[in-house]
Coordinates of C-alpha atoms in Angstrom, one line a residue:
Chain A
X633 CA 0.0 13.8 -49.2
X634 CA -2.3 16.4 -49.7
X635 CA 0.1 19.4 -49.4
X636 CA 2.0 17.9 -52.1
X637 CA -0.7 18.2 -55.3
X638 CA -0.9 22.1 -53.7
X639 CA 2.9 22.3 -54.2
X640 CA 2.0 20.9 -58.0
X641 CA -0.4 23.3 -58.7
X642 CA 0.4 26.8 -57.9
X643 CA 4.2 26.9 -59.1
X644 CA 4.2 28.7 -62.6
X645 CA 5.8 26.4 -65.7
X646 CA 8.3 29.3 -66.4
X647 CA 9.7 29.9 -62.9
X648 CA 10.0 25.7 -62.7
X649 CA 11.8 26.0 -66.1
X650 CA 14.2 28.6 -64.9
X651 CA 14.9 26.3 -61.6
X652 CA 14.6 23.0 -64.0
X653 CA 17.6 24.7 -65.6
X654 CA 19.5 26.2 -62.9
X655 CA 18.7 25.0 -59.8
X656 CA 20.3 22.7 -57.0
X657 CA 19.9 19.0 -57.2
X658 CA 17.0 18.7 -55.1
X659 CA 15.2 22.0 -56.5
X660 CA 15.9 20.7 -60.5
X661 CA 14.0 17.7 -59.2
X662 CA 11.0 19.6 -57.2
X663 CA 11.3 21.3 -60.7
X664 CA 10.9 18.2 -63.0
X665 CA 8.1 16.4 -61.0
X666 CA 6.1 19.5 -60.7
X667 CA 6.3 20.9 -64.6
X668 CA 5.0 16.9 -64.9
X669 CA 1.9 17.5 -62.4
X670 CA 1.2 21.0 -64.0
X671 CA 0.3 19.8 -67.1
X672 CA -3.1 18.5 -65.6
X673 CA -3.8 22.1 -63.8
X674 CA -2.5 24.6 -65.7
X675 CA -5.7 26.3 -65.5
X676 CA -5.4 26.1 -62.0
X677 CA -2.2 27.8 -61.8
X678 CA -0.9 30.6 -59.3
X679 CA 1.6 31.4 -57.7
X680 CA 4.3 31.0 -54.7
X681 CA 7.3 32.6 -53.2
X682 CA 10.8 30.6 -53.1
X683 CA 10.7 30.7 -49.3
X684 CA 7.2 28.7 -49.0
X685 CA 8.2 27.0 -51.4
X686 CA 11.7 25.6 -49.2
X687 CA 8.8 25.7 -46.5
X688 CA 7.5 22.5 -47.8
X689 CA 10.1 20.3 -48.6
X690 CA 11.4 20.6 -44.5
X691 CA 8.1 19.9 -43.8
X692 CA 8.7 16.5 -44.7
X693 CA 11.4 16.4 -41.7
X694 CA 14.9 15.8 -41.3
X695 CA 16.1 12.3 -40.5
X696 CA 17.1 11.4 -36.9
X697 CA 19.6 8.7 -37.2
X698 CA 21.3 6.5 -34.8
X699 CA 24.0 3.7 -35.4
X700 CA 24.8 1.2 -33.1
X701 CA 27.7 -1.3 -32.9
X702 CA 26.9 -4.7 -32.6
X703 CA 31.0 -5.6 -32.4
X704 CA 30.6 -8.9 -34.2
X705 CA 27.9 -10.3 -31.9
X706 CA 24.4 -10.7 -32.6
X707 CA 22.4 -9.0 -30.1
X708 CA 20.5 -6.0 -31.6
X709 CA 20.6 -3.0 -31.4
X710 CA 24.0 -3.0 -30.2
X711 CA 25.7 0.0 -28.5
X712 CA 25.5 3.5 -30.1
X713 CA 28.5 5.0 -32.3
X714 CA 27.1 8.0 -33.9
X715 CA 24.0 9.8 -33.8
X716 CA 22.3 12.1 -35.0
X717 CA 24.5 15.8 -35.7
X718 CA 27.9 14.1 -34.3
X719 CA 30.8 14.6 -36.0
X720 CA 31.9 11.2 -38.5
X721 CA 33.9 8.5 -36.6
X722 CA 37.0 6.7 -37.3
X723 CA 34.8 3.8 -37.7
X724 CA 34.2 3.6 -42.1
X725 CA 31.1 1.0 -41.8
X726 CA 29.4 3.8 -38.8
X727 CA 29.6 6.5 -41.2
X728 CA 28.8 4.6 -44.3
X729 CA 25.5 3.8 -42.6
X730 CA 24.8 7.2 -40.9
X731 CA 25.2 8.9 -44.9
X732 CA 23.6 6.1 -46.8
X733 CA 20.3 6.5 -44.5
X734 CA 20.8 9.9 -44.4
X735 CA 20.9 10.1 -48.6
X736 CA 17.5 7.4 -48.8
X737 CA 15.7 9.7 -46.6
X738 CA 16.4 12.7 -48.4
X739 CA 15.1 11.2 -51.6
X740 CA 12.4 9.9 -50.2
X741 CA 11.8 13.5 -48.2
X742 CA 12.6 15.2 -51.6
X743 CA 11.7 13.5 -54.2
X744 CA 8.1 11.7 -52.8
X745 CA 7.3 14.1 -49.6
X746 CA 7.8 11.4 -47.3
X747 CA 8.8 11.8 -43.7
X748 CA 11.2 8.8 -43.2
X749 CA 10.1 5.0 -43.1
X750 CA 7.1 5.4 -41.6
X751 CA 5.8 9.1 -43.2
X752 CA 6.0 10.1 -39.2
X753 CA 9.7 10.7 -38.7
X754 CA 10.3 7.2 -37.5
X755 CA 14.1 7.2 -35.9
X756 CA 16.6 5.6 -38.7
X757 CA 18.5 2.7 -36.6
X758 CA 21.0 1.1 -38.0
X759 CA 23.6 -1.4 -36.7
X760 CA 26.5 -2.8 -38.2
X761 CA 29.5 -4.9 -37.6
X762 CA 26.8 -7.5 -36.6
X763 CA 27.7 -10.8 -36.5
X764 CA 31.4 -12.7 -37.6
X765 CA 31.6 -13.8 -41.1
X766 CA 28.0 -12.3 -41.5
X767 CA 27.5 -11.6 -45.5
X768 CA 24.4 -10.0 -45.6
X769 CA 21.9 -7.1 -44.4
X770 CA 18.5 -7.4 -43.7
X771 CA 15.2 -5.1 -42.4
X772 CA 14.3 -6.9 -38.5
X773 CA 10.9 -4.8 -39.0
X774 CA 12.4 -2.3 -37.2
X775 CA 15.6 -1.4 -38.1
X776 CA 18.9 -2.0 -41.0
X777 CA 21.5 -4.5 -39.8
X778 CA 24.6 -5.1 -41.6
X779 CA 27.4 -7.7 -41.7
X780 CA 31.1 -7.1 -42.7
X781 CA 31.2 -9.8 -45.3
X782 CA 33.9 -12.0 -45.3
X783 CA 36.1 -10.0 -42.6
X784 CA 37.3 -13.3 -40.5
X785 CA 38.5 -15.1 -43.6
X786 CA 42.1 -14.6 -44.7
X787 CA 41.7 -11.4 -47.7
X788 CA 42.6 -14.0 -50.4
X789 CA 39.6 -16.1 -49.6
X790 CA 36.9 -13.3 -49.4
X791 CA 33.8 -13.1 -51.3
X792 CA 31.8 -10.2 -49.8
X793 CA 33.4 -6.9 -48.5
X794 CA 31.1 -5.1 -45.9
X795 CA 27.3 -4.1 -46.7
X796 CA 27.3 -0.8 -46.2
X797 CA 30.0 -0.4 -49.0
X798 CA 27.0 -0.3 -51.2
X799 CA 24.7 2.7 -51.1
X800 CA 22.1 0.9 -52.4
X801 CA 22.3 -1.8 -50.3
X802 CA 21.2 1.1 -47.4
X803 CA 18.2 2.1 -49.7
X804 CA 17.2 -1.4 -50.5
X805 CA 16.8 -2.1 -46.4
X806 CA 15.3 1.1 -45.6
X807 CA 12.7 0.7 -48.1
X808 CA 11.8 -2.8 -46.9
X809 CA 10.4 -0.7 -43.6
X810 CA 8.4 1.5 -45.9
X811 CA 6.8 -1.4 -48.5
X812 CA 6.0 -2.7 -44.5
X813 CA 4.4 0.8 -43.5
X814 CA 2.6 0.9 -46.7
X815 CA 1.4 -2.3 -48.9
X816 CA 3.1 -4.7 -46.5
X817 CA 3.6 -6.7 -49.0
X818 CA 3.7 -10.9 -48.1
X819 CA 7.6 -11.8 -47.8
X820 CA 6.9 -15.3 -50.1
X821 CA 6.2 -15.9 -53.6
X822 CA 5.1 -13.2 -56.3
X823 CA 4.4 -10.8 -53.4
X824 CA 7.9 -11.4 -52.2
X825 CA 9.6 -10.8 -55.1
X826 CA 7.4 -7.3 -55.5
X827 CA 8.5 -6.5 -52.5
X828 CA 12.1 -7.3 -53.4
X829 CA 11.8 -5.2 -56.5
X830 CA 10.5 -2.3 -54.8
X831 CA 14.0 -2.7 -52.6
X832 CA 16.0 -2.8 -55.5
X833 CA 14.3 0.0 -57.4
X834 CA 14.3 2.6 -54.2
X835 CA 17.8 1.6 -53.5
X836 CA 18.9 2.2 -57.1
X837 CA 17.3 5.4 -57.4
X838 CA 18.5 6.5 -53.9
X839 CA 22.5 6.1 -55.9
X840 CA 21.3 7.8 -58.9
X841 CA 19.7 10.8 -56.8
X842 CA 23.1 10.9 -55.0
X843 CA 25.2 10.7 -57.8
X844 CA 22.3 13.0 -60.4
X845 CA 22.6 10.8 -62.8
X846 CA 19.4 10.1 -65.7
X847 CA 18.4 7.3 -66.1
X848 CA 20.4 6.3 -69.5
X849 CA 23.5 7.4 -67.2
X850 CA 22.9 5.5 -64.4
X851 CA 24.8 1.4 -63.9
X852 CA 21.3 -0.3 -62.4
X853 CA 23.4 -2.2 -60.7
X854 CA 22.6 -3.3 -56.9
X855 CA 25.0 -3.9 -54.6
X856 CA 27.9 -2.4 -56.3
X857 CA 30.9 -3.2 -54.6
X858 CA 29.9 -5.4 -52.2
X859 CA 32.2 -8.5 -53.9
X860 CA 36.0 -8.3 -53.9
X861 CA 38.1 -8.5 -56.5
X862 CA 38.6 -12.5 -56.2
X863 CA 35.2 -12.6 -57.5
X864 CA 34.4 -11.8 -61.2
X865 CA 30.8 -9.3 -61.1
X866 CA 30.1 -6.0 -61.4
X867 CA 27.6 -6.9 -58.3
X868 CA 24.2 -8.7 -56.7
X869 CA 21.6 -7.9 -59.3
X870 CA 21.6 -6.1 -62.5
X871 CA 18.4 -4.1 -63.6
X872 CA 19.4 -3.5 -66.8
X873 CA 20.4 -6.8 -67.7
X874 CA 19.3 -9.4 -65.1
X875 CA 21.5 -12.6 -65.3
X876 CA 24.3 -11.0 -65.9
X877 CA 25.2 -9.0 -62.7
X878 CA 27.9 -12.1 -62.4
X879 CA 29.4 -15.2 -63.2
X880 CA 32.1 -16.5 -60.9
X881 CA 33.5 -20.4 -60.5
X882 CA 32.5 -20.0 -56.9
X883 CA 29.7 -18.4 -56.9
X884 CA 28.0 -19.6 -60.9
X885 CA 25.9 -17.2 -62.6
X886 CA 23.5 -14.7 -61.7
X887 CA 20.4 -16.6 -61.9
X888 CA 18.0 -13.8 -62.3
X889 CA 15.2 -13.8 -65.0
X890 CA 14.1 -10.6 -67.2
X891 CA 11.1 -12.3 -68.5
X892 CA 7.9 -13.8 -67.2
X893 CA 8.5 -17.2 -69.3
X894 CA 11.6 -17.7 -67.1
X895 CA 9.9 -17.4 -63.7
X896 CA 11.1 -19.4 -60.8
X897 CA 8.6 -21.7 -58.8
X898 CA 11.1 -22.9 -55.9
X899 CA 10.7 -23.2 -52.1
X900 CA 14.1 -22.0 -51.8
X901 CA 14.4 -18.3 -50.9
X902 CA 10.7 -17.6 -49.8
X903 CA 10.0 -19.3 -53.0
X904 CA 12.9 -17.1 -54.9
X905 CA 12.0 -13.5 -54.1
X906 CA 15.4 -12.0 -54.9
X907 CA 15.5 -14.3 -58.3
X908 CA 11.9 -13.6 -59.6
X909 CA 12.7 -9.7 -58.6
X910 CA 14.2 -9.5 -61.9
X911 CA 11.5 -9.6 -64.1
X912 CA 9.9 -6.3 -62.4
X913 CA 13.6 -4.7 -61.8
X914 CA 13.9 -5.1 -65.3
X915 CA 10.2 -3.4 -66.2
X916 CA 11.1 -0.7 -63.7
X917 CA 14.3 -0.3 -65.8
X918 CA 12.5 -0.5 -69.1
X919 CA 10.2 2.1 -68.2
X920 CA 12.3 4.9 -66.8
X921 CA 14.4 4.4 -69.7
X922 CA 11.7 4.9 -72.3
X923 CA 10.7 7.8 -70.2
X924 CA 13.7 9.6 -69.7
X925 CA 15.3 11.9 -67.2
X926 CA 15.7 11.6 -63.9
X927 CA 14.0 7.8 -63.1
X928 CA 13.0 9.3 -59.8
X929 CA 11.3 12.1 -61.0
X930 CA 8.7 10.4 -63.3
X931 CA 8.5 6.4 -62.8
X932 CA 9.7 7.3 -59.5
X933 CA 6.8 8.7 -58.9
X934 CA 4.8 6.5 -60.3
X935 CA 6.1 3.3 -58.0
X936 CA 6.3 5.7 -55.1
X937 CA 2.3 6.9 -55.8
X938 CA 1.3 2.9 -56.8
X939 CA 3.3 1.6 -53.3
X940 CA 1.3 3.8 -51.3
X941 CA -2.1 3.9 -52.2
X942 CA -2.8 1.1 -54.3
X943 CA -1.0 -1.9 -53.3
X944 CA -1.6 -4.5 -50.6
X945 CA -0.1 -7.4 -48.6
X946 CA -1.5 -10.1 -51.6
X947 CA -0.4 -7.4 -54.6
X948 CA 1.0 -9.8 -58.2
X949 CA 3.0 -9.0 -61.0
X950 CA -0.4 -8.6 -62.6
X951 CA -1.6 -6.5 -59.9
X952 CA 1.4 -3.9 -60.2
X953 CA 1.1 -4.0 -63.6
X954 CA -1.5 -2.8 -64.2
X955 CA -1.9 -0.3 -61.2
X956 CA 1.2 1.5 -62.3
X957 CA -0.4 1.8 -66.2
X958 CA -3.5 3.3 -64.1
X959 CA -1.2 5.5 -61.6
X960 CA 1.0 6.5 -64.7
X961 CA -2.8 7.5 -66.7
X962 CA -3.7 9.7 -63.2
X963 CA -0.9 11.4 -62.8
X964 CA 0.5 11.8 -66.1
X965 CA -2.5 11.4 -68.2
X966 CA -4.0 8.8 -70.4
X967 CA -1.9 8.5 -73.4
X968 CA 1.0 9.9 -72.3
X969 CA 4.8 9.2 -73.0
X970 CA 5.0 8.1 -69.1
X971 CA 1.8 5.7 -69.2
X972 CA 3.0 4.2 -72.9
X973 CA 6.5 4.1 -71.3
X974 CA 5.1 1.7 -68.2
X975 CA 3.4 -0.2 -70.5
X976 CA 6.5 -1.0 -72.4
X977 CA 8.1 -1.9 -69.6
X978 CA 5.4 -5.0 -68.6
X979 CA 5.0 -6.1 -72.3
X980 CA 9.0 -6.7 -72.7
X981 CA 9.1 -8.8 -69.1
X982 CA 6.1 -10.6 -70.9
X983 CA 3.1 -8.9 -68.3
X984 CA 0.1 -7.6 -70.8
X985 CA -1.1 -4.9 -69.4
X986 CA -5.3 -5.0 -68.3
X987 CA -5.9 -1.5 -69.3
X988 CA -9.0 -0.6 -66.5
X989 CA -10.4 2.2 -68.8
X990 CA -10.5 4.9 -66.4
X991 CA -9.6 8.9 -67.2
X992 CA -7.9 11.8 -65.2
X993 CA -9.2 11.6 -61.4
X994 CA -9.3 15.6 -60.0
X995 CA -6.3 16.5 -58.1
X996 CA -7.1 16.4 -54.6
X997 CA -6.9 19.7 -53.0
X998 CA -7.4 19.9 -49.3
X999 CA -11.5 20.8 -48.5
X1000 CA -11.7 20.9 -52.2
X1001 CA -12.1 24.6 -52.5
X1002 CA -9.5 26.1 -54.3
X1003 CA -5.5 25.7 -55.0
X1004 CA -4.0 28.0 -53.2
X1005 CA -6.5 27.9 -50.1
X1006 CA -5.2 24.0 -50.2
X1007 CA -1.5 25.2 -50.2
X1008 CA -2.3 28.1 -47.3
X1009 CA -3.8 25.0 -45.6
X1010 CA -1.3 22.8 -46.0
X1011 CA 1.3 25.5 -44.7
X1012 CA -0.8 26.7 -41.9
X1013 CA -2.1 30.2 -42.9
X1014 CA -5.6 28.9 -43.4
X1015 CA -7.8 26.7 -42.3
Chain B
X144 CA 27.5 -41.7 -36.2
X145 CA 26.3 -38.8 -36.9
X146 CA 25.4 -36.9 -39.8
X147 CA 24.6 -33.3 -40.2
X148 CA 23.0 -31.8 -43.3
X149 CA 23.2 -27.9 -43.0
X150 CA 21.6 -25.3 -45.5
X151 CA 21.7 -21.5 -45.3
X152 CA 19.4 -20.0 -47.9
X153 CA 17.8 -16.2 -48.4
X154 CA 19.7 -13.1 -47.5
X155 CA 19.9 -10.2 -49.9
X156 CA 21.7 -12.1 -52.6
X157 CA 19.4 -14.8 -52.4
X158 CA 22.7 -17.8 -52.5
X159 CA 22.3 -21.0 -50.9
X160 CA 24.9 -22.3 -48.8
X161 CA 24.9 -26.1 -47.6
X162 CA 26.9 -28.8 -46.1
X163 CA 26.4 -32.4 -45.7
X164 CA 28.6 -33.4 -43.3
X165 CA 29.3 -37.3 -41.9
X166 CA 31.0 -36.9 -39.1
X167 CA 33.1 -40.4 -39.9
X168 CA 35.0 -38.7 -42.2
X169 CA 36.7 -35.9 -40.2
X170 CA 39.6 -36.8 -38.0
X171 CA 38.7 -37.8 -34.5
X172 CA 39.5 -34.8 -32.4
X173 CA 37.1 -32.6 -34.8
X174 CA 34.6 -35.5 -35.2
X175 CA 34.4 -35.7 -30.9
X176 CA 33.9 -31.0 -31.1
X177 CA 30.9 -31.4 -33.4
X178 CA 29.2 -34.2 -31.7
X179 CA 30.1 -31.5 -28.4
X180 CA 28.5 -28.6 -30.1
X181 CA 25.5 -30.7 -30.6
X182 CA 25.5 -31.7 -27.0
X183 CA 26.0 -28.7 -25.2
X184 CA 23.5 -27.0 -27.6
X185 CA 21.1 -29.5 -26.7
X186 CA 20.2 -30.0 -30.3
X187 CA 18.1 -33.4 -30.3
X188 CA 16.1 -31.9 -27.4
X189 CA 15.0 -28.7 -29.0
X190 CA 11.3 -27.9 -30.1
X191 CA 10.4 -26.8 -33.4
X192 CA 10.5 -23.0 -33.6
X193 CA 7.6 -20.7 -35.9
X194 CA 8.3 -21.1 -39.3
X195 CA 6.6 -17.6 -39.9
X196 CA 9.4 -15.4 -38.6
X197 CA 11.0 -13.9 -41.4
X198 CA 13.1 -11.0 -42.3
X199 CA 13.6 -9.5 -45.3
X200 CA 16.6 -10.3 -46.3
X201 CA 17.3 -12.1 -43.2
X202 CA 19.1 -15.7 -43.6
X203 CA 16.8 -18.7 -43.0
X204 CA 18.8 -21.7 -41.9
X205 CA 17.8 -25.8 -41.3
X206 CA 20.1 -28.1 -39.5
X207 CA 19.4 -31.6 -39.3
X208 CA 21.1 -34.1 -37.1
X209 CA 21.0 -37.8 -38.1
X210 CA 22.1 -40.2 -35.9
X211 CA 21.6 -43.6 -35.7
X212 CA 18.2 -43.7 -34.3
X213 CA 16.9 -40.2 -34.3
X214 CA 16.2 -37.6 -37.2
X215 CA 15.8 -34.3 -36.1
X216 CA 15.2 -30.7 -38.2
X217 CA 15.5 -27.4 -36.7
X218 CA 15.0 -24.7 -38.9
X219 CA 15.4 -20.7 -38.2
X220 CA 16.0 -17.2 -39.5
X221 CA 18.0 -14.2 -38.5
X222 CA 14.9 -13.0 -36.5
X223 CA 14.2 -15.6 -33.9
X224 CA 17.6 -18.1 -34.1
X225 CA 18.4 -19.7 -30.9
X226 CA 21.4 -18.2 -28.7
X227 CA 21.9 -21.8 -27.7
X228 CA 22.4 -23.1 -31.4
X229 CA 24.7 -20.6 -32.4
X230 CA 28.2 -22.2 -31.1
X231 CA 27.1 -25.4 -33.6
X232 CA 26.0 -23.0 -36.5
X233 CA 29.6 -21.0 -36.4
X234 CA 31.0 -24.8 -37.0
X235 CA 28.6 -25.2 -39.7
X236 CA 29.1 -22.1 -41.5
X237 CA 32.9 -22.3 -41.2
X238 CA 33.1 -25.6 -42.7
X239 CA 30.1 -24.7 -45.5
X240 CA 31.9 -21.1 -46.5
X241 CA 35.7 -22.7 -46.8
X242 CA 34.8 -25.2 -49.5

């Protein structure tokens, strides 16, 4: 992580405006999170050619991907349709799953600095066409496996089309191995439904990254797609709005809660981890909105910073709460638009913040001697 | 007789699927296949498996077999469901996702 804060600091505000303005995808992004950081270091400030600068966002790595074909059986991994660098295949649900884990490591790799699922360049596996009649995709703790939905019954009678329709989907399975290399969040209970949230809000911010949308521009919906057209819903789970993702005579309504005073006890589901989700979806949602921008850029951040140093496996609603106020006070200050803007978010789910009291931490430089040592460091010029 | 209560429940939406299924109330020929399934799979025989195995999003799924004598529960997910069980469970699902 530590190369990251050095990236923060040395890039001048009018340079990042200029690229904020102007620049590709990725760099207006790089740009937006780093005019963010600055704010705390401006004193600190130097500066840094465009070619170190392109230096450290590959250091994060490029994905290596495989997908294997599990031709409608169930024994994983499969056999292997496409990896890494080969040309696309006739095969829609292969390349749909070679792109969508190529676009959630990018963001991840772009947007947070992380080298795939496990920071180390872990291998991306994937495998679809698993199973008949499979309607689902799920995280084995050690790759994404995807069914084809309703493919064996007659077109009429279909529900689900196939799982890797649904970028998100791809984002919301590949993120289940980082929460695992990170807070390893318990799969029951409040912890469960954390760690479904965390899913949710990756995967939705992996769509909106692809498709550069802000946050007031973007649907918040998961699982776009995935249902045909016999069934009446815009998708799984809606951020925005949860409940309302749906509401079908086969399948009822979404039964999704935005508030704490409709939380779920049941033993069905892990004891309802993708019902309860909603209630933190919908803070998530809340607070990018009342931030602004691009949600990856800023609350983004925020989650991403909170999911990988602060959480662990027994982490609440309370617990995120209020270590996402704190990460939002460290990185963005104490006060700020983004800290007020996270606390917005857990007072309309009905979560009061517990406000710990503390100020700005330093920035951690590498050896804590200097800014652009810490970058020279963290590019290998310097030790 | 025979009686089968079958649930499906998790995955990434979450939906429960079930069937309760009294096998005196299907016509003979498919009444005599399920009581095979469960025969061949060896249902009444097989242990309990870890309950702890999860997935995220992975499907957790209980089958119970009442006949009538015995009770018996078997319940798995996506990550450790026996090969042997998964004949019966095709039924089961079939029968649960047409209704």
């Amino acid at each position: 992580m530590s190369h990251h804060h050095s990236i923060f600091c040395i890039l001048p505000p009018h340079m990042l405006d200029q690229v904020a303005q102007s620049g590709t995808t990725a760099q207006r992004d790089m740009a937006a999170r780093t005019l963010a950081a600055s704010r705390q270091i401006r004193d600190r400030r130097g500066s840094i050619t465009t070619s170190v600068m392109r230096g450290s966002i590959t250091a994060t790595g490029t994905a290596q991907r495989t997908v294997y074909d599990a031709k409608f059986g169930t024994n994983l991994p499969g056999s292997i349709a496409r990896k890494e660098g080969d040309a696309p295949v006739a095969d829609v649900a292969v390349n749909e799953a070679y792109d969508g884990s190529g676009a959630t490591h990018d963001l991840y790799s772009v947007a947070f600095g992380r080298n795939s699922i496990d920071n180390h360049g872990m291998n991306l596996n994937s495998t679809v066409h698993y199973d008949k009649g499979y309607d689902n995709a799920f995280w084995d703790g050690q790759q994404m496996v995807y069914g084809d939905g309703d493919e064996d019954l007659p077109a009429s009678e279909r529900l689900f089309n196939r799982f890797t329709i649904s970028l998100d989907v791809i984002g919301h399975e590949l993120t289940h191995g980082v929460t695992q290399y990170e807070a390893n969040l318990v799969y029951k209970n409040q912890q469960g439904a954390l760690n479904e949230a965390i899913s949710d809000i990756f995967g939705s911010l992996v769509k909106q990254y692809q498709r550069d949308q802000t946050a007031d521009a973007a649907d918040w919906i998961i699982g776009e797609g995935l249902f045909t057209a016999n069934i009446n819903g815009a998708g799984i789970r809606s951020m925005k709005a949860p409940g309302t993702a749906y509401n079908d005579p086969v399948l009822g309504k979404d039964p999704q809660p935005a508030h704490m005073k409709d939380y779920l006890t049941t033993g069905q589901d892990n004891g309802g981890v993708h019902i309860n989700s909603g209630i933190i979806n919908h803070a998530f949602y809340i607070s990018a909105i009342e931030i602004g921008g691009y949600a990856w850029a800023k609350a983004g951040q925020i989650w991403y910073k909170t999911l990988t140093e602060k959480l662990n496996s027994n982490s609440n609603f309370q617990n995120v709460a209020d270590l996402t106020f704190q990460t939002a006070g460290e990185i963005f200050g104490v006060g700020s638009l983004e800290q007020i803007g996270v606390k917005t978010g857990w007072t309309e789910v009905g979560i009061a913040v517990v406000d710990s009291g503390g100020g700005i931490p330093p920035i951690p430089i590498p050896g804590g001697d200097g800014c652009l040592k810490g970058l020279l460091r963290s590019v290998g010029l310097a030790k | 007789m025979m009686r089968i209560i079958f649930e499906r429940s998790g995955g990434f939406m979450g939906r429960k699927v079930s069937l309760d299924l009294d096998l005196a109330t299907l016509p003979p020929d498919q009444a005599d296949a399920v009581k095979l399934l469960v025969a061949e799979s060896d249902f009444l025989n097989l242990t309990a498996l870890p309950t702890n195995v999860s997935a995220p999003d992975g499907f957790a799924y209980s089958i119970t077999v009442e006949t009538g004598t015995i009770q018996h529960t078997i319940q798995a997910s996506d990550a450790n469901f026996p090969q042997a069980l998964r004949p019966l469970l095709d039924d089961l699902l079939a029968r649960a996702r047409s209704r």
